[in-house]
Short mmCIF file of C-alpha atoms and ligand atoms in Angstrom, two decimals:
data_model
loop_
_atom_site.label_atom_id
_atom_site.label_comp_id
_atom_site.label_asym_id
_atom_site.label_seq_id
_atom_site.Cartn_x
_atom_site.Cartn_y
_atom_site.Cartn_z
CA UNK A 717 -31.62 11.73 26.45
CA UNK A 718 -35.37 11.41 25.91
CA UNK A 719 -35.07 9.17 22.85
CA UNK A 720 -32.83 6.09 22.73
CA UNK A 721 -30.92 5.17 19.58
CA UNK A 722 -30.15 1.53 18.81
CA UNK A 723 -27.93 -0.34 16.40
CA UNK A 724 -30.15 -2.72 14.44
CA UNK A 725 -27.45 -4.67 12.65
CA UNK A 726 -23.86 -4.57 11.39
CA UNK A 727 -22.12 -6.00 8.33
CA UNK A 728 -18.45 -5.94 7.34
CA UNK A 729 -16.38 -7.24 4.45
CA UNK A 730 -13.85 -10.01 4.77
CA UNK A 731 -11.03 -7.49 5.01
CA UNK A 732 -7.84 -8.05 3.07
CA UNK A 733 -4.56 -6.79 1.72
CA UNK A 734 -5.93 -5.86 -1.71
CA UNK A 735 -9.59 -6.66 -2.39
CA UNK A 736 -10.55 -7.03 -6.04
CA UNK A 737 -13.86 -5.15 -5.92
CA UNK A 738 -13.75 -1.38 -6.40
CA UNK A 739 -14.89 1.04 -3.69
CA UNK A 740 -18.44 1.22 -5.15
CA UNK A 741 -18.77 -2.56 -5.19
CA UNK A 742 -17.42 -3.01 -1.66
CA UNK A 743 -19.86 -0.38 -0.41
CA UNK A 744 -22.82 -1.85 -2.29
CA UNK A 745 -21.89 -5.31 -1.00
CA UNK A 746 -22.06 -4.42 2.70
CA UNK A 747 -25.19 -2.26 2.38
CA UNK A 748 -27.06 -4.84 0.27
CA UNK A 749 -26.23 -7.56 2.79
CA UNK A 750 -27.32 -5.36 5.68
CA UNK A 751 -30.69 -4.57 4.06
CA UNK A 752 -31.24 -8.26 3.31
CA UNK A 753 -30.49 -9.19 6.90
CA UNK A 754 -32.99 -6.70 8.33
CA UNK A 755 -35.47 -7.36 5.50
CA UNK A 756 -35.70 -3.73 4.53
CA UNK A 757 -36.05 -1.98 1.20
CA UNK A 758 -33.66 0.83 0.30
CA UNK A 759 -36.63 3.21 0.07
CA UNK A 760 -37.24 2.70 3.80
CA UNK A 761 -33.84 4.10 4.84
CA UNK A 762 -34.23 7.50 6.48
CA UNK A 763 -30.82 8.99 5.87
CA UNK A 764 -27.29 7.82 5.02
CA UNK A 765 -24.00 9.00 6.54
CA UNK A 766 -20.78 7.63 5.13
CA UNK A 767 -17.17 7.91 6.18
CA UNK A 768 -14.14 7.86 3.89
CA UNK A 769 -11.19 10.14 3.12
CA UNK A 770 -10.42 11.91 -0.12
CA UNK A 771 -6.62 11.55 0.01
CA UNK A 772 -7.05 7.86 0.82
CA UNK A 773 -9.23 7.33 -2.21
CA UNK A 774 -7.53 9.60 -4.74
CA UNK A 775 -10.87 11.33 -5.38
CA UNK A 776 -11.23 14.91 -4.17
CA UNK A 777 -14.79 14.17 -3.06
CA UNK A 778 -14.60 10.54 -2.03
CA UNK A 779 -18.32 10.00 -1.39
CA UNK A 780 -19.44 11.41 -4.73
CA UNK A 781 -17.96 8.21 -6.21
CA UNK A 782 -19.94 5.74 -4.08
CA UNK A 783 -22.89 7.76 -2.72
CA UNK A 784 -25.51 5.76 -4.63
CA UNK A 785 -23.65 2.49 -4.00
CA UNK A 786 -24.05 3.17 -0.27
CA UNK A 787 -27.83 3.33 -0.65
CA UNK A 788 -27.99 7.13 -0.65
CA UNK A 789 -29.40 7.77 -4.12
CA UNK A 790 -31.69 10.86 -3.94
CA UNK A 791 -31.62 10.74 -0.12
CA UNK A 792 -30.42 13.22 2.50
CA UNK A 793 -26.94 11.79 2.79
CA UNK A 794 -23.73 13.26 4.07
CA UNK A 795 -20.13 12.28 4.72
CA UNK A 796 -17.79 12.52 7.70
CA UNK A 797 -14.17 12.14 6.81
CA UNK A 798 -11.39 10.39 8.74
CA UNK A 799 -13.01 8.94 11.89
CA UNK A 800 -16.00 6.76 11.00
CA UNK A 801 -17.26 6.86 14.61
CA UNK A 802 -18.00 10.55 13.97
CA UNK A 803 -20.30 9.29 11.19
CA UNK A 804 -22.07 7.10 13.76
CA UNK A 805 -22.46 10.10 16.08
CA UNK A 806 -23.78 12.21 13.18
CA UNK A 807 -26.28 9.50 12.23
CA UNK A 808 -27.38 9.20 15.85
CA UNK A 809 -27.98 12.96 16.01
CA UNK A 810 -30.12 12.83 12.86
CA UNK A 811 -32.35 10.26 14.55
CA UNK A 812 -32.46 12.29 17.76
CA UNK A 813 -33.53 15.31 15.68
CA UNK A 814 -36.80 13.45 15.13
CA UNK A 815 -36.55 13.84 11.36
CA UNK A 816 -35.46 10.27 10.66
CA UNK A 817 -36.34 6.90 12.12
CA UNK A 818 -33.37 5.09 10.61
CA UNK A 819 -29.85 6.06 9.57
CA UNK A 820 -27.45 3.95 7.57
CA UNK A 821 -23.80 4.47 8.53
CA UNK A 822 -21.13 3.26 6.11
CA UNK A 823 -17.32 3.24 6.24
CA UNK A 824 -14.90 2.30 3.47
CA UNK A 825 -11.15 2.50 2.69
CA UNK A 826 -8.96 0.59 0.27
CA UNK A 827 -5.45 1.18 1.55
CA UNK A 828 -4.01 -0.98 -1.25
CA UNK A 829 -4.93 1.73 -3.73
CA UNK A 830 -3.37 4.80 -2.15
CA UNK A 831 0.04 6.04 -0.95
CA UNK A 832 1.19 4.64 2.41
CA UNK A 833 -0.22 5.72 5.77
CA UNK A 834 3.17 7.32 6.43
CA UNK A 835 2.93 9.51 3.33
CA UNK A 836 -0.73 10.43 3.69
CA UNK A 837 -0.55 11.24 7.39
CA UNK A 838 2.56 13.40 6.82
CA UNK A 839 0.21 15.42 4.59
CA UNK A 840 -2.15 15.67 7.57
CA UNK A 841 0.53 17.70 9.36
CA UNK A 842 0.58 21.51 9.01
CA UNK A 843 2.77 22.64 6.09
CA UNK A 844 4.93 25.18 8.00
CA UNK A 845 6.16 23.41 11.14
CA UNK A 846 5.31 19.70 11.27
CA UNK A 847 5.30 18.50 7.69
CA UNK A 848 8.88 19.53 6.78
CA UNK A 849 10.27 17.55 9.75
CA UNK A 850 8.39 14.46 8.62
CA UNK A 851 5.80 14.07 11.38
CA UNK A 852 3.14 11.49 10.66
CA UNK A 853 1.12 8.95 12.66
CA UNK A 854 3.89 6.38 13.12
CA UNK A 855 6.50 9.00 14.09
CA UNK A 856 4.08 10.60 16.57
CA UNK A 857 3.15 7.19 17.98
CA UNK A 858 6.81 6.27 18.44
CA UNK A 859 7.42 9.59 20.25
CA UNK A 860 4.58 8.66 22.64
CA UNK A 861 5.79 5.09 23.02
CA UNK A 862 9.27 6.36 24.02
CA UNK A 863 7.73 8.59 26.70
CA UNK A 864 5.63 5.72 28.02
CA UNK A 865 8.65 3.43 28.11
CA UNK A 866 10.71 6.06 29.93
CA UNK A 867 7.99 6.80 32.47
CA UNK A 868 6.72 3.30 33.29
CA UNK A 869 9.47 0.95 32.12
CA UNK A 870 7.59 -2.01 30.62
CA UNK A 871 9.81 -4.72 29.16
CA UNK A 872 9.80 -5.46 25.44
CA UNK A 873 8.24 -8.83 26.22
CA UNK A 874 5.37 -7.23 28.14
CA UNK A 875 4.58 -4.96 25.18
CA UNK A 876 4.92 -7.78 22.61
CA UNK A 877 2.18 -9.71 24.42
CA UNK A 878 -0.37 -7.28 22.97
CA UNK A 879 0.59 -8.35 19.44
CA UNK A 880 0.59 -12.05 20.37
CA UNK A 881 -2.89 -11.69 21.91
CA UNK A 882 -4.44 -9.64 19.10
CA UNK A 883 -3.01 -11.75 16.27
CA UNK A 884 -4.24 -14.88 18.02
CA UNK A 885 -7.71 -13.36 18.51
CA UNK A 886 -7.74 -12.23 14.87
CA UNK A 887 -7.16 -15.81 13.76
CA UNK A 888 -10.58 -16.65 15.27
CA UNK A 889 -12.30 -13.78 13.47
CA UNK A 890 -13.56 -14.83 10.00
CA UNK A 891 -13.55 -11.19 8.78
CA UNK A 892 -9.96 -10.35 9.70
CA UNK A 893 -7.29 -9.60 7.14
CA UNK A 894 -4.58 -11.48 9.03
CA UNK A 895 -3.96 -13.36 12.24
CA UNK A 896 -2.06 -16.28 13.61
CA UNK A 897 -0.04 -17.75 16.43
CA UNK A 898 3.13 -15.78 17.07
CA UNK A 899 5.69 -16.19 19.81
CA UNK A 900 7.05 -13.22 21.77
CA UNK A 901 10.41 -14.08 20.22
CA UNK A 902 9.02 -13.65 16.71
CA UNK A 903 7.66 -10.19 17.58
CA UNK A 904 10.97 -9.18 19.17
CA UNK A 905 12.99 -10.41 16.19
CA UNK A 906 11.11 -8.13 13.77
CA UNK A 907 13.24 -5.14 12.81
CA UNK A 908 13.24 -1.80 14.64
CA UNK A 909 11.13 0.51 12.53
CA UNK A 910 10.83 3.61 14.68
CA UNK A 911 12.59 2.66 17.91
CA UNK A 912 11.07 1.76 20.32
CA UNK A 913 8.52 0.46 17.78
CA UNK A 914 9.33 -2.69 15.82
CA UNK A 915 7.64 -3.54 12.52
CA UNK A 916 5.35 -5.98 14.29
CA UNK A 917 4.30 -3.40 16.88
CA UNK A 918 2.50 -1.44 14.17
CA UNK A 919 -0.48 -3.00 12.31
CA UNK A 920 -0.19 -2.38 8.58
CA UNK A 921 -3.21 -1.15 6.65
CA UNK A 922 -6.00 -3.12 4.92
CA UNK A 923 -8.88 -2.88 2.46
CA UNK A 924 -12.35 -3.10 3.91
CA UNK A 925 -15.84 -1.68 4.36
CA UNK A 926 -18.66 -1.92 6.86
CA UNK A 927 -22.25 -0.80 7.26
CA UNK A 928 -24.41 -0.35 10.30
CA UNK A 929 -28.08 0.52 10.69
CA UNK A 930 -29.23 2.91 13.43
CA UNK A 931 -32.84 3.36 14.45
CA UNK A 932 -34.95 4.92 17.17
CA UNK A 933 -35.98 2.45 19.86
CA UNK A 934 -39.48 1.81 18.54
CA UNK A 935 -38.30 1.16 14.97
CA UNK A 936 -35.33 -0.90 16.15
CA UNK A 937 -37.61 -3.26 18.09
CA UNK A 938 -39.68 -3.79 14.94
CA UNK A 939 -36.58 -4.59 12.88
CA UNK A 940 -34.67 -6.84 15.27
CA UNK A 941 -35.14 -8.77 18.49
CA UNK A 942 -31.55 -7.99 19.46
CA UNK A 943 -31.17 -4.20 19.40
CA UNK A 944 -27.95 -2.82 20.85
CA UNK A 945 -28.42 0.56 22.50
CA UNK A 946 -26.02 3.47 22.46
CA UNK A 947 -25.79 4.41 26.14
CA UNK A 948 -23.25 7.17 25.77
CA UNK A 949 -20.92 8.86 23.33
CA UNK A 950 -17.97 11.16 23.93
CA UNK A 951 -15.29 12.74 21.85
CA UNK A 952 -12.51 15.28 22.23
CA UNK A 953 -9.84 16.90 20.08
CA UNK A 954 -6.38 17.98 21.26
CA UNK A 955 -4.09 20.84 20.17
CA UNK A 956 -2.88 20.99 16.55
CA UNK A 957 0.78 21.41 17.56
CA UNK A 958 2.18 18.22 19.01
CA UNK A 959 4.66 20.14 21.21
CA UNK A 960 1.71 21.83 22.96
CA UNK A 961 0.17 18.56 24.08
CA UNK A 962 0.61 16.27 27.04
CA UNK A 963 1.38 13.21 24.92
CA UNK A 964 0.58 10.76 27.71
CA UNK A 965 -2.66 12.40 28.81
CA UNK A 966 -4.48 14.12 25.99
CA UNK A 967 -7.97 14.05 24.53
CA UNK A 968 -8.89 10.47 25.40
CA UNK A 969 -9.63 10.91 29.14
CA UNK A 970 -11.96 13.80 28.19
CA UNK A 971 -13.74 11.72 25.52
CA UNK A 972 -14.10 8.81 27.96
CA UNK A 973 -15.38 11.03 30.77
CA UNK A 974 -18.06 12.43 28.46
CA UNK A 975 -19.17 8.96 27.30
CA UNK A 976 -19.17 7.51 30.83
CA UNK A 977 -21.16 10.40 32.22
CA UNK A 978 -23.83 10.08 29.48
CA UNK A 979 -23.96 6.31 30.00
CA UNK A 980 -24.00 6.56 33.80
CA UNK A 981 -20.81 4.50 34.06
CA UNK A 982 -19.14 5.19 37.42
CA UNK A 983 -16.49 2.49 37.54
CA UNK A 984 -15.50 1.56 33.98
CA UNK A 985 -13.09 -1.25 34.89
CA UNK A 986 -15.90 -3.03 36.78
CA UNK A 987 -18.88 -2.12 34.59
CA UNK A 988 -17.45 -2.64 31.09
CA UNK A 989 -17.39 -6.28 29.99
CA UNK A 990 -15.53 -6.00 26.69
CA UNK A 991 -13.46 -3.37 24.90
CA UNK A 992 -12.84 -2.87 21.19
CA UNK A 993 -10.24 -0.12 20.87
CA UNK A 994 -8.05 1.27 18.10
CA UNK A 995 -4.69 -0.36 18.79
CA UNK A 996 -2.64 1.77 16.40
CA UNK A 997 0.48 0.19 17.98
CA UNK A 998 1.03 -2.42 20.69
CA UNK A 999 2.04 0.36 23.11
CA UNK A 1000 -1.12 2.28 22.26
CA UNK A 1001 -3.48 -0.53 23.22
CA UNK A 1002 -1.97 -0.22 26.69
CA UNK A 1003 -1.93 3.58 26.74
CA UNK A 1004 -5.53 3.85 25.54
CA UNK A 1005 -6.67 1.29 28.16
CA UNK A 1006 -5.10 3.43 30.86
CA UNK A 1007 -6.44 6.71 29.45
CA UNK A 1008 -9.91 5.16 29.19
CA UNK A 1009 -9.67 4.68 32.96
CA UNK A 1010 -9.85 0.87 32.65
CA UNK A 1011 -6.74 0.61 34.84
CA UNK A 1012 -4.20 2.87 36.53
CA UNK A 1013 -1.56 4.70 34.49
CA UNK A 1014 1.50 2.50 34.10
CA UNK A 1015 -0.45 -0.65 34.94
CA UNK A 1016 -1.88 -1.64 31.56
CA UNK A 1017 1.03 -3.83 30.46
CA UNK A 1018 0.77 -5.81 33.71
CA UNK A 1019 -2.89 -6.55 32.99
CA UNK A 1020 -1.91 -7.78 29.53
CA UNK A 1021 0.81 -9.96 31.06
CA UNK A 1022 -1.63 -11.39 33.63
CA UNK A 1023 -4.07 -12.32 30.86
CA UNK A 1024 -6.75 -9.93 32.13
CA UNK A 1025 -7.28 -8.57 28.59
CA UNK A 1026 -7.21 -12.00 26.90
CA UNK A 1027 -10.27 -13.52 25.26
CA UNK A 1028 -10.98 -15.50 28.45
CA UNK A 1029 -9.79 -12.76 30.82
CA UNK A 1030 -11.74 -10.52 33.19
CA UNK A 1031 -11.68 -7.57 30.75
CA UNK A 1032 -11.12 -8.78 27.18
CA UNK A 1033 -9.61 -6.09 24.93
CA UNK A 1034 -9.92 -6.49 21.16
CA UNK A 1035 -11.35 -10.00 20.99
CA UNK A 1036 -11.73 -9.32 17.25
CA UNK A 1037 -7.97 -8.83 16.92
CA UNK A 1038 -8.32 -5.04 16.70
CA UNK A 1039 -6.32 -3.22 14.05
CA UNK A 1040 -3.77 -6.04 14.11
CA UNK A 1041 -6.54 -8.16 12.59
CA UNK A 1042 -7.66 -5.57 10.04
CA UNK A 1043 -6.90 -1.91 9.54
CA UNK A 1044 -8.97 -0.31 6.74
CA UNK A 1045 -7.97 3.17 7.90
CA UNK A 1046 -11.20 5.18 7.92
CA UNK A 1047 -13.60 2.25 8.41
CA UNK A 1048 -11.69 0.81 11.38
CA UNK A 1049 -13.41 2.88 14.08
CA UNK A 1050 -16.90 1.88 12.95
CA UNK A 1051 -15.74 -1.75 12.82
CA UNK A 1052 -14.83 -1.43 16.54
CA UNK A 1053 -18.46 -0.40 17.21
CA UNK A 1054 -19.74 -3.25 15.04
CA UNK A 1055 -17.56 -5.82 16.78
CA UNK A 1056 -18.75 -4.55 20.17
CA UNK A 1057 -22.33 -5.08 18.90
CA UNK A 1058 -21.57 -8.64 17.87
CA UNK A 1059 -20.26 -9.28 21.38
CA UNK A 1060 -23.41 -7.86 22.99
CA UNK A 1061 -25.64 -9.95 20.71
CA UNK A 1062 -23.63 -13.09 21.32
CA UNK A 1063 -22.89 -13.33 17.61
CA UNK A 1064 -19.09 -13.07 17.63
CA UNK A 1065 -18.60 -16.79 17.02
CA UNK A 1066 -15.12 -18.08 17.82
CA UNK A 1067 -14.08 -14.78 19.38
CA UNK A 1068 -17.22 -14.41 21.52
CA UNK A 1069 -16.63 -13.29 25.11
CA UNK A 1070 -19.00 -14.74 27.76
CA UNK A 1071 -21.48 -12.55 29.67
CA UNK A 1072 -21.40 -9.20 27.88
CA UNK A 1073 -23.82 -6.56 29.14
CA UNK A 1074 -21.86 -3.41 28.48
CA UNK A 1075 -19.24 -2.81 25.80
CA UNK A 1076 -16.88 0.03 24.95
CA UNK A 1077 -15.77 0.94 21.42
CA UNK A 1078 -13.02 3.47 20.76
CA UNK A 1079 -11.71 5.23 17.70
CA UNK A 1080 -8.76 7.54 17.18
CA UNK A 1081 -7.67 9.92 14.47
CA UNK A 1082 -4.84 12.33 13.82
CA UNK A 1083 -1.17 12.40 14.78
CA UNK A 1084 -0.51 10.85 18.19
CA UNK A 1085 -4.21 10.59 19.01
CA UNK A 1086 -5.21 14.19 18.34
CA UNK A 1087 -8.85 13.14 18.35
CA UNK A 1088 -10.63 10.30 20.10
CA UNK A 1089 -14.19 9.05 20.26
CA UNK A 1090 -15.70 6.62 22.76
CA UNK A 1091 -19.03 4.78 22.50
CA UNK A 1092 -20.68 2.86 25.35
CA UNK A 1093 -23.09 0.19 24.19
CA UNK A 1094 -25.51 -2.12 26.00
CA UNK A 1095 -28.44 -4.45 25.47
CA UNK B 1277 -15.87 -15.03 -18.08
CA UNK B 1278 -13.86 -14.86 -14.84
CA UNK B 1279 -11.36 -12.00 -14.99
CA UNK B 1280 -8.95 -10.46 -12.53
CA UNK B 1281 -9.55 -6.84 -11.64
CA UNK B 1282 -7.38 -4.50 -13.73
CA UNK B 1283 -5.30 -1.98 -11.78
CA UNK B 1284 -5.20 1.55 -13.25
CA UNK B 1285 -2.19 3.64 -12.25
CA UNK B 1286 -2.73 7.29 -11.37
CA UNK B 1287 -0.55 10.12 -10.14
CA UNK B 1288 -1.80 13.39 -8.65
CA UNK B 1289 0.56 16.33 -8.20
CA UNK B 1290 -1.11 19.66 -7.45
CA UNK B 1291 0.25 23.13 -6.63
CA UNK B 1292 -0.96 25.09 -3.59
CA UNK B 1293 -0.15 28.61 -2.33
CA UNK B 1294 -0.30 28.58 1.48
CA UNK B 1295 -0.14 31.91 3.27
CA UNK B 1296 1.98 31.60 6.40
CA UNK B 1297 0.40 34.69 7.92
CA UNK B 1298 2.45 37.62 9.25
CA UNK B 1299 3.27 36.02 12.64
CA UNK B 1300 4.72 32.82 11.19
CA UNK B 1301 6.51 34.87 8.54
CA UNK B 1302 8.22 36.98 11.23
CA UNK B 1303 9.02 33.84 13.25
CA UNK B 1304 10.94 32.49 10.26
CA UNK B 1305 12.51 35.86 9.33
CA UNK B 1306 14.12 35.77 12.81
CA UNK B 1307 15.58 32.34 11.96
CA UNK B 1308 17.87 34.11 9.44
CA UNK B 1309 19.53 35.75 12.50
CA UNK B 1310 19.56 32.45 14.43
CA UNK B 1311 16.81 33.69 16.74
CA UNK B 1312 13.92 31.51 17.88
CA UNK B 1313 11.02 33.72 18.87
CA UNK B 1314 7.87 32.91 20.76
CA UNK B 1315 4.82 34.90 21.75
CA UNK B 1316 3.77 35.20 25.38
CA UNK B 1317 0.13 34.76 26.34
CA UNK B 1318 -0.89 37.56 28.75
CA UNK B 1319 -3.50 35.32 30.31
CA UNK B 1320 -1.67 32.04 31.05
CA UNK B 1321 1.79 33.63 30.88
CA UNK B 1322 3.15 30.79 28.74
CA UNK B 1323 5.70 31.44 26.02
CA UNK B 1324 4.45 29.68 22.89
CA UNK B 1325 6.64 28.51 20.04
CA UNK B 1326 6.43 28.63 17.13
CA UNK B 1327 5.34 32.24 17.70
CA UNK B 1328 1.65 32.48 17.02
CA UNK B 1329 -0.98 35.16 16.94
CA UNK B 1330 -3.26 33.60 19.57
CA UNK B 1331 -3.29 31.20 22.53
CA UNK B 1332 -5.90 28.61 21.70
CA UNK B 1333 -6.31 27.55 25.35
CA UNK B 1334 -7.08 31.03 26.70
CA UNK B 1335 -8.51 32.05 23.34
CA UNK B 1336 -6.90 35.50 23.32
CA UNK B 1337 -4.51 37.19 20.90
CA UNK B 1338 -0.80 37.03 21.72
CA UNK B 1339 1.26 39.99 20.53
CA UNK B 1340 4.13 40.04 23.02
CA UNK B 1341 7.28 38.68 21.30
CA UNK B 1342 10.04 37.06 23.36
CA UNK B 1343 13.23 35.30 22.33
CA UNK B 1344 13.78 31.75 23.61
CA UNK B 1345 17.06 29.85 23.75
CA UNK B 1346 18.27 27.60 20.96
CA UNK B 1347 19.28 25.16 23.68
CA UNK B 1348 16.90 22.84 25.43
CA UNK B 1349 15.97 19.41 26.69
CA UNK B 1350 14.84 16.32 24.80
CA UNK B 1351 11.24 15.50 25.83
CA UNK B 1352 11.11 12.39 23.65
CA UNK B 1353 12.75 10.96 20.53
CA UNK B 1354 12.49 8.25 17.90
CA UNK B 1355 15.10 6.60 15.70
CA UNK B 1356 13.50 6.48 12.25
CA UNK B 1357 14.47 3.41 10.28
CA UNK B 1358 11.72 3.17 7.68
CA UNK B 1359 11.07 4.88 4.35
CA UNK B 1360 8.09 6.60 2.82
CA UNK B 1361 7.38 8.89 -0.09
CA UNK B 1362 7.75 12.53 0.94
CA UNK B 1363 10.17 11.75 3.77
CA UNK B 1364 12.45 14.68 4.73
CA UNK B 1365 15.66 12.65 4.36
CA UNK B 1366 16.91 9.12 3.89
CA UNK B 1367 16.81 7.02 7.09
CA UNK B 1368 18.25 6.48 9.61
CA UNK B 1369 17.66 9.75 11.43
CA UNK B 1370 16.26 10.90 14.76
CA UNK B 1371 13.13 12.96 15.30
CA UNK B 1372 12.44 14.43 18.71
CA UNK B 1373 10.42 16.97 20.62
CA UNK B 1374 12.68 19.62 22.15
CA UNK B 1375 11.63 21.75 25.13
CA UNK B 1376 13.67 24.91 24.52
CA UNK B 1377 14.80 26.96 27.52
CA UNK B 1378 12.37 29.84 27.96
CA UNK B 1379 9.50 28.19 26.05
CA UNK B 1380 6.51 26.45 27.62
CA UNK B 1381 5.69 24.18 24.68
CA UNK B 1382 7.88 21.81 22.67
CA UNK B 1383 9.35 21.96 19.18
CA UNK B 1384 9.38 18.84 16.99
CA UNK B 1385 12.65 18.67 15.06
CA UNK B 1386 15.61 16.43 14.30
CA UNK B 1387 18.29 15.34 16.73
CA UNK B 1388 21.64 14.82 14.99
CA UNK B 1389 25.39 14.90 15.18
CA UNK B 1390 25.54 11.36 16.60
CA UNK B 1391 26.53 8.06 15.00
CA UNK B 1392 23.37 6.17 14.06
CA UNK B 1393 24.69 2.68 13.38
CA UNK B 1394 23.36 1.07 16.46
CA UNK B 1395 20.43 1.82 18.78
CA UNK B 1396 22.40 1.17 21.96
CA UNK B 1397 25.11 3.67 21.07
CA UNK B 1398 22.46 6.19 20.04
CA UNK B 1399 20.62 5.71 23.34
CA UNK B 1400 23.82 6.59 25.23
CA UNK B 1401 23.96 10.03 23.55
CA UNK B 1402 20.26 10.70 22.98
CA UNK B 1403 17.99 10.37 25.97
CA UNK B 1404 14.89 11.92 27.50
CA UNK B 1405 16.05 14.85 29.61
CA UNK B 1406 19.31 15.14 27.64
CA UNK B 1407 20.52 18.61 26.69
CA UNK B 1408 20.69 19.74 23.04
CA UNK B 1409 21.64 22.84 21.07
CA UNK B 1410 20.49 23.94 17.61
CA UNK B 1411 22.95 23.49 14.75
CA UNK B 1412 22.08 26.22 12.26
CA UNK B 1413 22.60 25.98 8.53
CA UNK B 1414 25.18 28.30 6.95
CA UNK B 1415 22.63 29.62 4.44
CA UNK B 1416 19.34 30.41 6.12
CA UNK B 1417 16.20 31.11 4.12
CA UNK B 1418 13.61 31.55 6.85
CA UNK B 1419 12.41 27.95 7.13
CA UNK B 1420 12.07 25.33 9.89
CA UNK B 1421 14.98 23.47 8.25
CA UNK B 1422 17.30 26.51 8.76
CA UNK B 1423 18.02 24.48 11.88
CA UNK B 1424 19.81 21.39 10.58
CA UNK B 1425 19.19 19.49 13.79
CA UNK B 1426 19.64 19.69 17.57
CA UNK B 1427 22.95 18.29 18.76
CA UNK B 1428 23.41 16.65 22.18
CA UNK B 1429 25.62 18.74 24.51
CA UNK B 1430 26.77 18.17 28.04
ZN1 ZN C 806 -2.89 31.36 27.24
#
């Protein structure tokens, strides 16, 4: 990479169960605050990329509704649906093209307004084979969790520790939708939803939005004294048919390998200081850790048990609380990147991790992790 | 004046006409005769179900039809105990991925014919590596649900 792209600043809503503002107002709110923070006029924004999903908004062209509210009025904007980290990658490419010095990246979803994740992700399945048998994200995730359980044999308590950790971290995060102190017993007494997954193993959805400003290195240094640089990105997409995939070793190792190689990361478990990943279930935080190469396969739940991934551990995972803290479906990936930035800038407040030089953010989309993206960030 | 945001109810129901394509159509026509057909990839030699017109790994067309068994092994399973709009049936029920004998990829479908009252009893009958056989519907219309479910056998 000849040119380096930096994140200038990041803003998110106080996420919630059902926010009162409409999608336009939420979007305007985060973008306005971002521009105020970097002391920039809307006219100075190079380009705008947003991320939202039509089915999740009930508008067949979701961005047409908020395009101007996201700062894109009469600009060269575009939208990436589903995984908001793809919007970040798109924005980064626009800067690398040399045509723009800055790119605004915006993500928004109000899950309180749409049918449930279960219903909408069943509609993400193909209509001839997968949809009639009811496949959706939670079913696919439970199928993976069962395989993991069978292969590596973690105890229920070991898995529940992920929820205890993330909910406790989320309580320290002023932007999270929920959080609190839970005992392992409380997690294990929640009802079996999709055995082996209990209700509390699966973070429910939220309302929320976020905005992030990208810039080339020169511009970034003019706009902030704490630029966070994108050292590497990687992404990969697995087979459409779930029966064709290796459900315990799919697209994520490929995405990670690509990001590590761009970022020059040779030993991720030693070089990465903090991880913000998309913990779609408690099991999946562990599986994604392993597939990111942060520990050996079948060893992730032991690290959780030993406190390695805790806020004060050697490799903190989801100090923000992850999706257990807030899960605005499409925006959640970009929030992982934003939270990783806060950690690198030392601005994470009560959930700040000490000594962060390199951070990893991860996003996932599709049934059972059909697509993954990985971003390596540094100062 | 401080007001609470008003919630406007909406409902969208829209018709679509999805073409299955000739290969999927034939795959389901064979279901009427209780036959599960795959296509073999000449390059990687795998038998792919549902039958499809190309192998996306090797990126070549697959035109060689082969029948696979309606018996197989449970790769993984889940006991569904939650509800959502558009669900195929009222819970509880079991969804699994079945590796059919003679096929190299799995088929997601239901596992049934077992009492579902209690997870422990279910787990005695339904397990990874357990053998299952398709239970076909009496009236078959050429649809994935012509198979009612896969029943554990020993
Ligand atoms: Zn092939």
